[in-house]
Structures are given as C-alpha cells and as structure tokens.
Coordinates of C-alpha atoms (C1' of nucleotides) and ligand atoms in Angstrom, one line a residue:
Chain A
M1 CA 0.0 0.0 0.0
R2 CA 1.1 3.5 -0.6
L3 CA -0.4 6.9 -0.4
T4 CA 1.9 9.6 -1.7
T5 CA 1.5 13.0 -3.2
K6 CA 0.2 11.3 -6.3
G7 CA -3.1 10.3 -4.6
R8 CA -3.2 13.5 -2.5
Y9 CA -2.8 15.6 -5.7
A10 CA -5.6 13.7 -7.4
V11 CA -8.0 14.2 -4.5
T12 CA -7.0 17.9 -4.1
A13 CA -7.5 18.6 -7.8
M14 CA -10.9 16.8 -7.9
L15 CA -11.9 18.8 -4.8
D16 CA -10.9 22.0 -6.6
L17 CA -13.2 21.0 -9.5
A18 CA -16.0 20.3 -7.0
L19 CA -15.5 23.7 -5.4
H20 CA -15.8 25.5 -8.7
E21 CA -18.6 23.5 -10.1
G22 CA -21.1 25.4 -12.2
K23 CA -18.6 27.9 -13.5
G24 CA -18.0 25.9 -16.7
P25 CA -14.9 23.9 -17.5
I26 CA -11.9 24.6 -15.2
S27 CA -8.4 24.7 -16.8
L28 CA -5.5 22.7 -15.4
A29 CA -3.6 26.0 -15.4
D30 CA -6.0 27.4 -12.8
I31 CA -5.8 24.3 -10.6
S32 CA -2.1 24.3 -10.9
E33 CA -1.9 27.8 -9.7
R34 CA -4.4 27.5 -6.9
Q35 CA -3.2 24.2 -5.6
G36 CA 0.5 24.6 -6.3
I37 CA 0.8 21.4 -8.4
S38 CA 3.0 21.2 -11.5
L39 CA 0.8 21.6 -14.7
S40 CA 2.5 18.8 -16.6
Y41 CA 2.0 16.4 -13.7
L42 CA -1.6 17.4 -13.4
E43 CA -2.0 16.5 -17.1
Q44 CA -0.8 13.0 -16.4
L45 CA -3.1 12.6 -13.5
F46 CA -6.1 13.9 -15.4
A47 CA -5.4 11.5 -18.2
K48 CA -6.0 8.7 -15.7
L49 CA -9.0 10.4 -14.1
R50 CA -10.5 10.8 -17.6
R51 CA -9.9 7.2 -18.5
N52 CA -11.7 6.3 -15.3
Q53 CA -14.7 8.4 -16.3
L54 CA -14.4 10.6 -13.3
V55 CA -14.0 13.8 -15.3
G56 CA -14.9 15.1 -18.8
S57 CA -12.8 17.5 -20.8
V58 CA -13.5 20.4 -23.2
R59 CA -10.7 21.3 -25.6
G60 CA -9.7 24.7 -27.0
P61 CA -9.8 28.2 -25.4
G62 CA -12.2 28.4 -22.5
G63 CA -11.9 24.7 -22.1
G64 CA -10.9 22.5 -19.2
Y65 CA -12.2 19.8 -17.0
Q66 CA -15.5 19.1 -15.3
L67 CA -16.8 16.4 -12.9
N68 CA -18.5 13.7 -14.9
R69 CA -20.9 12.9 -12.1
P70 CA -22.5 14.9 -9.2
K71 CA -20.0 15.6 -6.5
A72 CA -22.0 13.7 -4.0
E73 CA -21.5 10.5 -6.1
I74 CA -17.7 10.6 -6.3
D75 CA -15.9 9.3 -3.2
V76 CA -12.3 9.7 -2.2
A77 CA -11.4 6.0 -2.6
E78 CA -12.4 6.1 -6.3
V79 CA -10.2 9.0 -7.0
I80 CA -7.1 7.5 -5.4
D81 CA -7.8 4.3 -7.1
A82 CA -8.0 6.0 -10.5
V83 CA -4.4 7.2 -10.3
N84 CA -3.2 3.7 -9.5
E85 CA -2.5 4.1 -5.9
N86 CA -4.1 1.1 -4.3
V87 CA -5.1 1.4 -0.7
D88 CA -4.6 -2.4 -0.3
A89 CA -2.4 -3.2 2.6
T90 CA -1.9 -6.9 1.8
G91 CA 1.1 -8.2 -0.1
C92 CA -1.0 -10.6 -2.1
N93 CA -3.8 -8.4 -3.4
R94 CA -6.1 -10.3 -1.0
R95 CA -5.3 -13.5 -2.8
G96 CA -3.9 -15.1 0.4
D97 CA -0.9 -16.6 -1.4
C98 CA 2.1 -14.5 -0.4
Q99 CA 4.1 -17.3 1.3
S100 CA 4.9 -19.5 -1.8
G101 CA 1.2 -19.9 -2.7
E102 CA -0.1 -20.2 0.8
V103 CA -1.6 -17.7 3.2
C104 CA 1.0 -16.0 5.5
L105 CA 0.8 -15.4 9.2
T106 CA -0.4 -11.8 9.0
H107 CA -2.6 -11.9 5.9
H108 CA -5.9 -11.4 7.8
L109 CA -4.5 -8.5 9.8
W110 CA -3.7 -6.7 6.5
C111 CA -7.1 -7.6 5.1
D112 CA -8.8 -6.1 8.1
L113 CA -6.7 -2.9 7.9
S114 CA -7.4 -2.6 4.1
D115 CA -11.2 -2.9 4.8
Q116 CA -10.8 -0.3 7.5
I117 CA -9.1 2.2 5.2
H118 CA -11.4 1.5 2.3
T119 CA -14.5 1.9 4.3
F120 CA -13.3 5.2 5.6
L121 CA -12.3 6.6 2.3
S122 CA -15.2 5.4 0.3
G123 CA -17.5 6.9 2.9
I124 CA -16.3 10.4 2.1
T125 CA -17.6 12.1 -1.1
L126 CA -16.4 15.3 -2.7
A127 CA -19.7 16.9 -1.6
D128 CA -18.9 16.0 2.0
L129 CA -15.5 17.7 1.7
V130 CA -16.9 20.8 0.1
E131 CA -19.1 21.3 3.1
R132 CA -16.3 21.1 5.6
K133 CA -15.4 24.2 7.5
D134 CA -11.6 23.7 7.1
V135 CA -11.9 23.1 3.4
K136 CA -14.1 26.3 3.0
E137 CA -11.5 28.3 4.8
V138 CA -8.6 27.2 2.7
S139 CA -10.6 27.6 -0.4
I140 CA -11.4 31.3 0.4
R141 CA -7.7 31.9 1.1
Q142 CA -6.8 30.4 -2.3
E143 CA -9.4 32.5 -4.1
S144 CA -8.1 35.7 -2.6
R145 CA -4.5 34.8 -3.4
Q146 CA -5.4 34.2 -7.0
S147 CA -7.3 37.5 -7.5
E148 CA -4.4 39.3 -5.9
K149 CA -2.1 37.8 -8.5
M150 CA -4.6 38.6 -11.3
I151 CA -4.7 42.2 -10.2
A152 CA -1.0 42.4 -10.1
T153 CA -0.7 41.1 -13.6
D154 CA -3.4 43.5 -14.8
I155 CA -1.4 46.4 -13.4
R156 CA 1.7 45.1 -15.1
A157 CA -0.2 44.7 -18.4
A158 CA -1.7 48.2 -18.1
S159 CA 1.7 49.8 -17.4
G160 CA 2.8 48.3 -20.7
L161 CA 5.1 45.4 -19.5
Chain B
M1 CA 2.5 6.9 3.8
R2 CA 3.6 3.5 2.8
L3 CA 3.1 0.0 4.0
T4 CA 5.2 -2.5 2.1
T5 CA 6.7 -5.9 2.7
K6 CA 9.2 -4.2 5.1
G7 CA 6.6 -3.4 7.7
R8 CA 4.7 -6.6 7.0
Y9 CA 7.9 -8.7 7.4
A10 CA 8.6 -6.9 10.7
V11 CA 5.2 -7.7 12.1
T12 CA 5.3 -11.2 10.8
A13 CA 8.7 -11.8 12.4
M14 CA 7.6 -10.3 15.7
L15 CA 4.5 -12.4 15.7
D16 CA 6.7 -15.5 15.1
L17 CA 8.7 -14.5 18.2
A18 CA 5.5 -14.1 20.2
L19 CA 4.3 -17.5 19.0
H20 CA 7.5 -19.2 20.2
E21 CA 7.8 -17.3 23.4
G22 CA 9.1 -19.2 26.4
K23 CA 11.3 -21.5 24.3
G24 CA 14.4 -19.4 24.8
P25 CA 16.0 -17.2 22.2
I26 CA 14.8 -17.8 18.6
S27 CA 17.3 -17.6 15.8
L28 CA 16.7 -15.6 12.7
A29 CA 17.5 -18.7 10.7
D30 CA 14.4 -20.3 12.2
I31 CA 12.2 -17.3 11.4
S32 CA 13.7 -17.0 8.0
E33 CA 12.7 -20.6 7.2
R34 CA 9.3 -20.6 8.8
Q35 CA 8.2 -17.2 7.3
G36 CA 10.1 -17.3 4.0
I37 CA 12.0 -14.1 4.6
S38 CA 15.6 -13.6 3.5
L39 CA 18.0 -14.1 6.5
S40 CA 20.1 -11.1 5.6
Y41 CA 17.1 -8.9 5.3
L42 CA 15.8 -10.1 8.6
E43 CA 19.1 -9.1 10.2
Q44 CA 18.6 -5.5 8.9
L45 CA 15.1 -5.4 10.3
F46 CA 16.1 -6.8 13.7
A47 CA 18.9 -4.3 14.0
K48 CA 16.1 -1.6 13.9
L49 CA 13.8 -3.5 16.2
R50 CA 16.6 -3.9 18.7
R51 CA 17.5 -0.2 18.5
N52 CA 13.9 0.5 19.3
Q53 CA 14.0 -1.8 22.4
L54 CA 11.3 -4.1 21.0
V55 CA 13.6 -7.2 21.1
G56 CA 16.7 -8.4 23.0
S57 CA 19.4 -10.6 21.5
V58 CA 21.6 -13.4 22.8
R59 CA 24.7 -14.1 20.8
G60 CA 26.5 -17.3 20.2
P61 CA 25.2 -20.8 19.6
G62 CA 21.7 -21.4 20.9
G63 CA 21.3 -17.6 20.8
G64 CA 18.7 -15.5 19.0
Y65 CA 16.1 -12.9 19.7
Q66 CA 13.4 -12.5 22.3
L67 CA 10.6 -10.0 22.9
N68 CA 11.8 -7.3 25.3
R69 CA 8.3 -6.8 26.8
P70 CA 5.2 -9.0 27.3
K71 CA 3.5 -9.6 24.0
A72 CA 0.4 -8.0 25.3
E73 CA 2.3 -4.7 25.6
I74 CA 3.6 -4.6 22.0
D75 CA 1.2 -3.2 19.4
V76 CA 1.4 -3.5 15.7
A77 CA 1.8 0.3 15.2
E78 CA 5.0 0.3 17.2
V79 CA 6.6 -2.5 15.2
I80 CA 5.8 -0.8 11.9
D81 CA 7.2 2.4 13.2
A82 CA 10.4 0.8 14.4
V83 CA 11.3 -0.2 10.8
N84 CA 10.7 3.3 9.6
E85 CA 7.5 2.9 7.8
N86 CA 5.4 5.7 9.0
V87 CA 1.7 5.3 8.8
D88 CA 1.1 9.0 8.4
A89 CA -1.0 9.8 5.4
T90 CA -0.3 13.6 5.3
G91 CA 2.3 15.1 3.1
C92 CA 3.4 17.5 5.9
N93 CA 3.9 15.2 8.8
R94 CA 0.8 16.8 10.4
R95 CA 2.5 20.2 10.3
G96 CA -0.1 21.7 8.0
D97 CA 2.4 23.5 5.7
C98 CA 2.5 21.5 2.5
Q99 CA 1.3 24.3 0.3
S100 CA 4.3 26.7 0.5
G101 CA 4.1 27.0 4.3
E102 CA 0.3 27.0 4.5
V103 CA -2.3 24.3 5.0
C104 CA -3.5 22.6 1.8
L105 CA -7.1 21.8 0.8
T106 CA -7.0 18.2 1.9
H107 CA -4.8 18.3 5.0
H108 CA -7.6 17.6 7.5
L109 CA -8.8 14.6 5.4
W110 CA -5.4 13.0 5.6
C111 CA -5.1 13.7 9.3
D112 CA -8.4 12.0 9.9
L113 CA -7.3 9.0 7.8
S114 CA -4.0 8.8 9.7
D115 CA -5.8 8.8 13.0
Q116 CA -8.0 6.1 11.8
I117 CA -5.2 3.9 10.8
H118 CA -3.1 4.6 13.8
T119 CA -6.0 3.9 16.2
F120 CA -6.6 0.6 14.4
L121 CA -3.0 -0.6 14.4
S122 CA -2.1 0.5 17.9
G123 CA -5.2 -1.3 19.2
I124 CA -3.9 -4.7 18.2
T125 CA -1.1 -6.3 20.3
L126 CA 1.0 -9.3 19.5
A127 CA -1.0 -11.2 22.2
D128 CA -4.2 -10.4 20.3
L129 CA -2.8 -11.8 17.1
V130 CA -1.5 -15.0 18.8
E131 CA -5.0 -15.7 20.0
R132 CA -6.6 -15.4 16.5
K133 CA -7.9 -18.5 14.9
D134 CA -6.4 -17.8 11.5
V135 CA -3.0 -17.1 13.0
K136 CA -3.1 -20.3 15.0
E137 CA -3.9 -22.3 11.9
V138 CA -1.1 -20.8 9.8
S139 CA 1.3 -21.3 12.6
I140 CA 0.4 -25.0 13.0
R141 CA 1.0 -25.4 9.2
Q142 CA 4.4 -23.8 9.4
E143 CA 5.4 -25.9 12.4
S144 CA 4.6 -29.2 10.6
R145 CA 6.4 -28.0 7.4
Q146 CA 9.4 -27.3 9.5
S147 CA 9.5 -30.6 11.2
E148 CA 9.0 -32.4 7.8
K149 CA 12.1 -30.6 6.5
M150 CA 14.0 -31.5 9.7
I151 CA 13.1 -35.2 9.3
A152 CA 14.1 -35.1 5.7
T153 CA 17.5 -33.7 6.5
D154 CA 17.9 -36.2 9.3
I155 CA 17.3 -39.0 6.9
R156 CA 19.8 -37.5 4.4
A157 CA 22.3 -37.2 7.2
A158 CA 21.7 -40.7 8.5
S159 CA 22.1 -42.1 4.9
G160 CA 25.5 -40.6 4.8
L161 CA 24.9 -37.6 2.5
Chain C
dT1 C1' 39.1 -24.3 18.8
dA2 C1' 35.4 -24.9 15.8
dA3 C1' 30.8 -23.9 15.0
dA4 C1' 26.6 -21.1 15.6
dG5 C1' 24.8 -17.2 15.6
dG6 C1' 24.5 -12.1 16.0
dC7 C1' 26.3 -7.7 14.0
dT8 C1' 27.9 -4.4 10.5
dG9 C1' 28.6 -1.9 6.2
dA10 C1' 28.9 -1.7 1.5
dC11 C1' 26.9 -2.8 -2.6
dT12 C1' 23.0 -3.7 -6.1
dA13 C1' 18.9 -4.2 -9.5
dA14 C1' 14.5 -3.0 -10.0
dT15 C1' 10.8 0.0 -9.2
dT16 C1' 8.4 4.2 -8.3
dT17 C1' 7.8 9.2 -7.7
dA18 C1' 7.4 13.6 -9.2
dG19 C1' 8.4 15.7 -12.2
dT20 C1' 10.4 18.1 -17.4
dA21 C1' 10.4 18.6 -22.3
dG22 C1' 8.5 18.7 -26.6
dG23 C1' 5.3 18.4 -29.5
dA24 C1' 0.4 17.2 -31.7
dT25 C1' -4.4 18.3 -32.0
dA26 C1' -8.8 20.8 -31.4
dA27 C1' -11.6 24.8 -30.9
dA28 C1' -12.5 29.7 -30.3
dT29 C1' -11.5 34.2 -31.7
dA30 C1' -9.3 38.1 -34.0
Chain D
dT1 C1' -7.2 32.2 -42.0
dA2 C1' -3.8 32.9 -38.3
dT3 C1' -3.3 33.0 -33.6
dT4 C1' -4.1 31.6 -29.1
dT5 C1' -5.7 28.6 -25.6
dA6 C1' -6.1 24.6 -24.0
dT7 C1' -6.2 19.4 -23.9
dC8 C1' -3.6 15.3 -25.3
dC9 C1' 0.4 12.2 -25.8
dT10 C1' 5.1 10.2 -25.5
dA11 C1' 9.4 10.0 -23.9
dC12 C1' 12.9 11.2 -20.7
dT13 C1' 14.9 12.0 -16.0
dA14 C1' 16.9 12.5 -11.0
dA15 C1' 16.2 11.0 -6.7
dA16 C1' 14.5 7.8 -3.4
dT17 C1' 13.2 3.4 -1.8
dT18 C1' 12.9 -1.6 -1.6
dA19 C1' 14.3 -6.0 -1.1
dG20 C1' 17.6 -7.9 -1.1
dT21 C1' 23.1 -10.0 -1.6
dC22 C1' 27.9 -10.3 -0.1
dA23 C1' 31.7 -10.4 2.8
dG24 C1' 33.6 -10.4 7.0
dC25 C1' 33.9 -9.6 12.1
dC26 C1' 32.6 -10.5 17.0
dT27 C1' 30.7 -13.6 20.9
dT28 C1' 29.6 -17.5 23.1
dT29 C1' 28.9 -22.4 23.8
dA30 C1' 30.2 -27.2 23.2
Ligands
FES1 S1 -0.5 -10.8 2.8 FE1 -2.0 -12.1 1.9 S2 -1.0 -14.0 2.1 FE2 0.5 -12.7 3.0
FES2 S1 -1.1 17.4 3.9 FE1 -0.8 18.7 5.6 S2 -0.8 20.7 4.7 FE2 -1.1 19.4 3.0

DNA sequence: TAAAGGCTGACTAATTTAGTAGGATAAATA
DNA sequence: TATTTATCCTACTAAATTAGTCAGCCTTTA
C-alpha cells in the first residue's frame, strides 16, 4: 500500500473541481496555480481520471475539465484508485498466497486494515469535503491569493510590460 | 504513507517470536525458514527492532532474539514504526504546511485518515494476534512444514549424504 | 578451537515518484 | 485564416526506496 502526493494531488485537484462546479470547464492551469501542483504532472493525473470516467474535458480556449458525475456521487477512494494508488495493505492483493502460494501469518491482519481504510475513504464524497469548514477556509484563502495575482498582472499589463 | 513488505515482514517476524515465546531465544534462521523471509534482510530489520527496544538478543550458539516486553504490551503500530514505515497519510507530517508553508485543501482529510489507521493498528497487540484462529492455523501449518524438513534432512544425514 | 549465531557496512537491480520537455491536436477568436 | 488557448500524448529524468546480496567480524557455547 502506498499513499503519496500522487493520490493526494488527485483528490486535491478533484476537490478543486468540485469547489468551482457550475462555472463551466476549469483549466488545469487554474488548478495548478491555486493548488501549487505542476501543470504537466496534473495533465498526467487527469489523463487517468478521464480514462476512469471521473472527469470530462472540453478542448480549446475556455476549455478545461468538469466532474462527470454529481460531486455527491464521487468518493475519495475512487479518486485515489483512478491514479493507480491502491489502498490495499496486503502483499498478495487479497489472494492469500504470499508465502509461496499459501496464506502468510499476518494476511488477515492486513485484510482487516485494508477494509478499515477502504470503508473510511469510500464513505467520504467530494460533496462532503466541500461542506467542511476547514476546506471552505482554505478555499477562500486560495481565491483571494489568486485574485491578488490577477490584479498584479493586470497592473503590469496596463503599465505596458 | 507506505506499507510494504518491510513493515509486513517486521510484524510477521515479531509475531513469530510471540508464538514461540518461552522456548528461549529464537534464531533468525528459524524465522527465515518458517516465514520465508531472507535471512540477511531479517538481520537488517532486527537491527532496527533492537535499537527500538522491542527485542533483545543473545549471541553465540543457541542464541537468537526474544521479545523485550510481554507480548500484550507490544502493538502493531510500534513494530511498523520501528522499521521506519510511517503510517502517516499527510504530506506534511501533520505540520499543516505542505502548500508553501500553509495548510493545503485536503490536510484535514489525511489527518483523519492517519488517526483512523493509527488507532486501528495501535489497538492490536501481538498477544491479540497470537489468539486469533487464523494465525493459529497458519502457525500450525508452518510448524509441521518445518519438522517435515528436519526429518528429511535427518534421513539424508543418516544415509551418509 | 570450531561452529553457531548475532552484527555491520557496502553494494546492487529494480521500481516508483514527481516531475520536465517537446510536441500534436482541437476549438475559439481576431 | 492565423493565432491563441487549451487538452492530449510520448518520452525522458533525477532521486529515493525496496528488497535484497555479499563479505567479513565478534561472541559464546560445546
Ligand atoms: S498478505 Fe496475503 S498471504 Fe500474505
Ligand atoms: S497534507 Fe498537511 S498541509 Fe497538505
């Protein structure tokens, strides 16, 4: 089992989409800036999210990505799964054969742990996250940061740079 | 966060010690054979377990390792921790600073998940595992395998090979 | 004194992560 | 129609980690 920035990035980006739902397609450049994730890396992650039918894309200017389903119907476990981070703690993919074809001493322990984690993560949807106080706070901070930057670039543009 | 064979091996080996408690020091060669783990790799893992005071060692012939505490007072989380696999799912080690010094969108989600996992793993002791039916069954299988092998080598020795 | 076993450090192949680089394609707009 | 904006796609990379191997030294018991 592993849970690294890859899975965290994927969930963060999907949550960003959920937060800006209804404003039309969101470009990866926007997400990259707001969430501090490399644009090229996001492209790779969204390729997988798209293949797993979690998001849809619109190409060309004004294009971007949108959730393919209502945010209340996308859970965190799915998102992590889509980018190939499996939250399975066993060494045998639950097959029970990691000790030369037979079940090892601790197999059931890891199965229990996997169930625990999966139950937790699949019980949380993007809609749940959007409603959380801490998420709202961070989101507000990110929005104001972004508009500050936009104003700064506007000034620079207006002054002829 | 990651949970790979490293942590699984450590828990398996510690459980093997717990299962054979009271029979004096257990050699890594025995554990290696019973659990199918490379001897040299076990040595590396036990160096860490010893540094973390989880096991004690006896050198020389008849030597080996023993639990340093009653098996009811050693929990799975400790063992995994001892071999440097941290079960923390955040990207910031709970500091809340992974987005250029500030808290990211999903920080609290990963904190909750980490708590969940830690609570689960620290609630299970080696004594708990020893009592489990599935562990007992696998242990019995491993014992009989081992004695079969010993008989086989005895025969070979007796026949002058 | 030889063997059993712990102890140590250096090395390694393979894999994965977290990207970068460079370009191709599609759609909107000027 | 040309330019711009964006997705899409492939290939490459440095760094880290895993799961070991190898060689040899140190202790203790028989
Ligand atoms: S983890 Fe499933 S058999 Fe070992
Ligand atoms: S995971 Fe803690 S701040 Fe992002």
